[in-house]
Amino acid sequence: MAGPVRASEEGLIARYFAPLAGPGADGLRDDAAILTPAPGHDLVLTADAVVAGIHYFPDDPPASIARKALGVNLSDIAAKGAVPRGFLLTLALPDDWTEDWLAGFSAGLGEAAAEAGCPLLGGDTVRSGGAALIGVSMMGEVPSGAIVRRNTARIGDRICVTGTIGDAALGLRLRLEPEAAWAAGLDPALRAMLADRYLHPRPRLAAAEAVRRHATAAMDVSDGLAGDLAKMLGAGRSASIDVAAVPLSEATRRARAAEPGLIDAVLTGGDDYEILCTVTPERLDAFRAELAEAGIALAAIGAVTAGDDPPRFAMADGAARVFGAGAFSHF
Amino acid sequence: MAGPVRASEEGLIARYFAPLAGPGADGLRDDAAILTPAPGHDLVLTADAVVAGIHYFPDDPPASIARKALGVNLSDIAAKGAVPRGFLLTLALPDDWTEDWLAGFSAGLGEAAAEAGCPLLGGDTVRSGGAALIGVSMMGEVPSGAIVRRNTARIGDRICVTGTIGDAALGLRLRLEPEAAWAAGLDPALRAMLADRYLHPRPRLAAAEAVRRHATAAMDVSDGLAGDLAKMLGAGRSASIDVAAVPLSEATRRARAAEPGLIDAVLTGGDDYEILCTVTPERLDAFRAELAEAGIALAAIGAVTAGDDPPRFAMADGAARVFGAGAFSHF
């Protein structure tokens, strides 16, 4: 189990990660960092890991992998109405890791962290004994008591999502089946957009303040709209969703026109990293207007109803669908 | 990459981990928790992961693995003079995980967390695609500005360690070689003590306040005394250590008497989870007295000197040893 040094963890940290360290991290020369929320604020904590071969392709560019590992956590922070403050990194490397890979990874990590204003505060580097795993624990900040919870929607609330749904799921399919018939009519720009949505989450940090001011409940869509909606509602609440109102990109609209059955992938595929939330009907317009000012589209896709049934998705042809245990899961 | 649900992550969380959730974690029903330090306090953040086959034996009892995963982080928190407040868990399970294993793991985790007053606040469960990995990010609390740093020792400070050194390293050796000649004279109780020191870190939480009040620099000993001492000193500082003053348990003293060469394993083996720290000579007695009141022995083993050489270990026979790149590393 124990053995002599193979590669200096201290050396790797000093070279690749110390330049990313934020205040409180003491240049990563210590085993711990300090962080203090602003007066009158709570820290919001979340942790999400990505694993090679499960959450990303092992041959994805290392900078993209870093961006995904950070993005899936930033997305959680934003959905809680919080502002990111910093993160801890647990990097488990396979035996065949290379310095090139690590250089690309740390460069991408640093870029994504700087964009989000979310510096590295510490972490751990270990051998994984198998696939690479990148675990991030992220700290954000909200005014005291203002975190937007997941299970707090009320019957009658409108259900909303930011951006567009399903692009990442189709981007993943396209990567697995580049010759898929449904993609034949997509030009290179549309194909690239879908691929990019899978590869690079775009956490909705700019939506956080409006979510905090208006949403009665919120979460990010990471495991598919249908499954995440069911999780958000919890016991005693259901929903009716107008599938025609679910916002789709031009690429996804075209793909669906070519193969209508793709709507299942759109509604249950993962990796959207949009914000799913509820608002009271009276707040909907103000919420939408504030998000529009932040450059983020908001679509109202249904309403919270009473009951313990899974959410009902009303299709354009009048049929109603439910998506139960078939929801996407990374686990 | 994506697939249908194989096991419900939500179900596992509700069954095994929700009972461990602390205030602010909302019963683990959300993707985030809140935590706020007491007024006038900073949060102290640390992250350490343990991997099956690297940091522990895959067939270790799952409750012991949980205790180790938590203990190595609690040890870092204590060495910074902080009090634990909570932790996030990243649990990466191999494909052959069982509910029995998870039940044992969560039971051990809950017990260790309760003992330390450090509840579970959230986390993530993923498939590892290989060995099990348990990543913990832990939050502690210190009075503002009072964190005890690693690289702040001053020339002339005394170097101290809590407890005894080398037991875990010998416990590991004994496990790998139960018939080792050096262990022939150890009775079952002494053998069990060594084995236990390897299996179950005993984080020095009770030392934290005295460390905070007196130490000029501190870290926990996880990668071996010699290597960790070199890390603590940093540039421009060295140390002279009196090996005869390094505190050894009865088991380790006997083992070393049988095989004098074991002193290398004692000084460079990992997993001690004692606190290594420095104090000014004037503070040594008060520091030792406060620790004694907390039931913790403190040994002064040397002094901080000027220079960039590795620490010198003066052996009983008058020889001086240095331990450079041979230090133990988990990486």
XYZ file of C-alpha atoms in Angstrom, chain A residues 1-10 12 24-26 28-37 41-49 51 53-57 76 80 88 90 92-93 97 121 123-131 133 135 137 139 142 147-151 172 176 198 218-220 231 325 327-331, chain B residues 1-10 12 24-26 29-37 41-49 51 53-57 76 80 88 90 92-93 97 121 123-131 133 135 137-139 142 147-151 172 176 198 218-220 231 325 327-331:
158
model
C 0.000 0.000 0.000
C 2.652 2.493 1.018
C 5.601 3.051 -1.246
C 8.291 5.517 -2.118
C 7.396 8.760 -3.866
C 6.548 8.209 -7.548
C 5.704 11.766 -8.377
C 5.755 14.636 -5.973
C 2.237 15.684 -5.085
C 3.713 18.874 -3.629
C 2.329 19.072 -8.963
C -7.557 32.280 2.171
C -5.830 29.378 0.432
C -2.322 30.484 1.490
C -1.991 25.885 -1.275
C 1.008 25.522 1.049
C -1.253 24.429 3.880
C -3.677 21.557 4.396
C -6.567 23.954 4.887
C -7.978 27.257 3.684
C -10.123 29.839 5.397
C -13.335 31.309 4.079
C -15.753 33.641 5.766
C -19.086 34.723 4.339
C -24.657 35.935 4.614
C -24.726 32.141 4.751
C -22.343 29.861 2.928
C -23.995 27.456 0.502
C -22.149 24.139 0.101
C -22.442 21.610 -2.684
C -20.381 18.701 -4.034
C -20.489 16.956 -7.394
C -17.956 14.638 -8.966
C -15.837 10.329 -13.568
C -16.226 7.080 -18.924
C -19.346 7.909 -16.931
C -19.781 11.687 -16.950
C -17.374 12.469 -19.754
C -15.363 10.732 -22.448
C -25.965 24.017 -8.305
C -29.779 28.068 -5.044
C -11.963 22.417 -3.134
C -10.279 16.187 -5.222
C -7.995 11.192 -8.539
C -5.662 10.399 -11.416
C -1.811 10.372 -16.275
C -9.085 26.971 -2.100
C -7.954 19.895 -2.250
C -6.267 16.576 -2.570
C -4.508 14.661 -5.348
C -4.553 10.878 -5.221
C -4.137 7.898 -7.517
C -7.539 6.535 -8.480
C -6.536 2.956 -9.104
C -8.832 3.102 -12.138
C -10.599 5.879 -14.026
C -12.373 11.194 -10.961
C -14.573 15.835 -7.284
C -16.852 20.842 -3.347
C -18.867 27.178 -1.495
C -26.435 34.032 -0.088
C -31.157 30.048 -0.035
C -33.750 28.832 -2.552
C -34.663 25.290 -1.608
C -35.681 22.404 -3.831
C -38.826 21.054 -2.183
C -24.181 13.208 -26.564
C -22.088 8.378 -30.134
C -22.760 18.359 -23.910
C -35.328 25.821 -7.636
C -32.757 23.268 -8.748
C -30.560 22.816 -11.750
C -37.429 15.416 -7.481
C -38.301 5.325 -13.204
C -35.385 9.106 -15.862
C -31.743 9.558 -16.628
C -29.311 9.001 -13.822
C -25.562 9.375 -13.775
C -25.329 6.836 -10.991
C -22.460 6.939 -21.104
C -26.005 7.713 -20.083
C -28.310 4.866 -19.266
C -31.435 3.941 -17.392
C -31.439 4.026 -13.620
C -29.638 0.981 -12.163
C -29.949 1.896 -8.553
C -31.668 4.950 -7.243
C -29.137 7.405 -5.907
C -32.004 9.227 -4.201
C -29.566 5.257 -1.240
C -28.480 23.218 7.243
C -28.480 20.053 5.143
C -32.293 20.009 4.763
C -33.233 16.584 -0.055
C -31.490 19.490 -1.771
C -28.350 19.831 -3.874
C -26.814 22.201 -1.358
C -26.530 22.885 2.349
C -26.004 26.071 4.284
C -23.375 26.703 6.915
C -22.507 29.890 8.700
C -19.603 30.332 11.089
C -15.148 33.136 13.319
C -13.673 31.913 10.022
C -14.506 28.646 8.378
C -11.536 26.335 7.841
C -11.818 24.115 4.755
C -9.929 20.947 3.960
C -10.330 17.973 1.605
C -8.765 14.523 1.695
C -9.763 11.392 -0.158
C -8.908 5.135 -2.223
C -6.032 -0.455 -2.426
C -4.026 2.727 -1.879
C -5.087 4.243 1.446
C -6.859 1.223 2.844
C -7.342 -2.463 2.127
C -6.331 18.348 9.444
C -5.259 24.037 12.304
C -19.481 16.858 2.345
C -18.102 12.221 -2.405
C -17.442 6.744 -5.691
C -18.527 3.119 -5.587
C -20.793 -2.495 -4.287
C -24.034 18.262 5.066
C -22.316 15.188 -1.183
C -22.484 13.096 -4.277
C -22.638 9.381 -5.037
C -21.187 8.154 -8.324
C -19.885 4.989 -9.891
C -16.100 4.963 -9.804
C -15.507 2.760 -12.814
C -12.753 1.114 -10.721
C -11.788 1.162 -7.057
C -12.947 6.338 -3.505
C -13.651 11.979 -0.730
C -14.476 17.981 2.262
C -14.642 19.239 5.811
C -15.523 22.572 7.299
C -11.709 29.106 14.294
C -5.981 29.528 12.005
C -2.608 27.941 12.742
C -0.672 27.825 9.492
C 1.893 25.314 8.310
C 4.809 27.458 7.143
C 0.599 -1.745 8.251
C 1.427 -7.317 5.282
C -3.273 1.823 11.070
C 1.167 23.138 12.891
C 0.118 20.307 10.632
C -0.951 16.749 11.098
C 6.965 20.390 4.455
C 12.964 12.241 -1.304
C 9.552 10.232 2.436
C 6.327 8.346 2.326
C 3.668 9.609 -0.039
C 0.183 8.297 -0.636
C 0.265 9.681 -4.144
